[in-house]
CSV table of C-alpha atoms in Angstrom, one decimal:
chain,number,residue,atom,x,y,z
A,708,UNK,CA,-16.9,34.2,22.3
A,709,UNK,CA,-16.7,32.5,19.0
A,710,UNK,CA,-14.0,32.2,16.4
A,711,UNK,CA,-14.8,32.7,12.7
A,712,UNK,CA,-13.8,29.0,12.2
A,713,UNK,CA,-16.6,27.9,14.5
A,714,UNK,CA,-20.0,26.8,13.3
A,715,UNK,CA,-23.6,27.8,14.0
A,716,UNK,CA,-27.0,26.7,12.8
A,717,UNK,CA,-28.3,29.0,10.1
A,718,UNK,CA,-32.1,28.9,9.6
A,719,UNK,CA,-33.8,29.7,6.3
A,720,UNK,CA,-37.4,30.7,5.5
A,721,UNK,CA,-38.5,29.0,2.3
A,722,UNK,CA,-41.4,28.9,0.0
A,723,UNK,CA,-43.3,25.5,-0.1
A,724,UNK,CA,-41.0,22.5,-0.6
A,725,UNK,CA,-37.8,24.4,0.2
A,726,UNK,CA,-37.7,26.6,-2.9
A,727,UNK,CA,-36.5,30.2,-2.8
A,728,UNK,CA,-34.9,30.2,0.7
A,729,UNK,CA,-33.7,33.3,2.6
A,730,UNK,CA,-31.5,33.2,5.7
A,731,UNK,CA,-33.6,34.6,8.6
A,732,UNK,CA,-31.9,33.5,11.9
A,733,UNK,CA,-28.8,31.9,13.4
A,734,UNK,CA,-28.6,29.8,16.5
A,735,UNK,CA,-27.2,31.5,19.7
A,736,UNK,CA,-24.8,28.7,20.3
A,737,UNK,CA,-21.5,28.3,18.5
A,738,UNK,CA,-19.8,24.9,17.9
A,739,UNK,CA,-16.1,24.1,17.6
A,740,UNK,CA,-16.8,21.6,14.8
A,741,UNK,CA,-19.5,20.8,12.2
A,742,UNK,CA,-20.5,17.4,13.7
A,743,UNK,CA,-21.4,19.0,17.0
A,744,UNK,CA,-23.4,21.7,15.2
A,745,UNK,CA,-25.3,19.1,13.0
A,746,UNK,CA,-26.3,17.2,16.2
A,747,UNK,CA,-28.4,20.2,17.3
A,748,UNK,CA,-30.2,21.0,14.0
A,749,UNK,CA,-33.4,19.1,14.9
A,750,UNK,CA,-33.6,20.8,18.3
A,751,UNK,CA,-33.0,24.2,16.8
A,752,UNK,CA,-35.7,23.7,14.2
A,753,UNK,CA,-38.2,22.8,17.0
A,754,UNK,CA,-37.1,25.7,19.1
A,755,UNK,CA,-37.6,28.2,16.2
A,756,UNK,CA,-41.1,27.3,15.1
A,757,UNK,CA,-41.9,31.0,15.5
A,758,UNK,CA,-40.4,31.7,12.1
A,759,UNK,CA,-43.3,32.6,9.8
A,760,UNK,CA,-42.6,30.6,6.6
A,761,UNK,CA,-44.3,27.7,4.8
A,762,UNK,CA,-41.0,25.8,5.1
A,763,UNK,CA,-38.0,26.1,7.4
A,764,UNK,CA,-34.6,24.7,6.6
A,765,UNK,CA,-31.4,24.6,8.6
A,766,UNK,CA,-27.7,24.0,8.0
A,767,UNK,CA,-24.5,24.3,9.9
A,768,UNK,CA,-22.4,27.1,8.5
A,769,UNK,CA,-19.1,28.6,9.4
A,770,UNK,CA,-19.8,31.7,11.4
A,771,UNK,CA,-17.6,33.8,9.0
A,772,UNK,CA,-20.1,33.0,6.2
A,773,UNK,CA,-23.3,33.9,8.1
A,774,UNK,CA,-24.8,37.2,7.0
A,775,UNK,CA,-23.6,40.0,9.3
A,776,UNK,CA,-27.1,41.0,10.3
A,777,UNK,CA,-27.7,37.5,11.8
A,778,UNK,CA,-24.4,37.1,13.7
A,779,UNK,CA,-25.0,39.5,16.7
A,780,UNK,CA,-26.5,36.8,19.0
A,781,UNK,CA,-24.3,33.9,18.0
A,782,UNK,CA,-22.1,33.0,20.9
A,783,UNK,CA,-24.4,34.4,23.6
A,784,UNK,CA,-24.7,30.8,24.9
A,785,UNK,CA,-21.6,28.8,25.8
A,786,UNK,CA,-19.6,27.3,23.0
A,787,UNK,CA,-20.3,23.6,22.5
A,788,UNK,CA,-17.6,21.1,21.5
A,789,UNK,CA,-18.0,17.7,20.0
């Protein structure tokens, strides 16, 4: 299970060029620190090519700041440390 201080990758669906972004998904892994989370962003973007948007962005976010609707699956996979 995760702690609110942990991080997860938060994915955004954006209009062309990264304008007007909306959070649409969070990674299923949680990370004990931001550096470990950042190291997985490229892989998470490749894995989530199913998101229907002209542009997808990702950032590491503290789990406590991820929209509640996107949190249920965070932490299903083992926590990663860095």
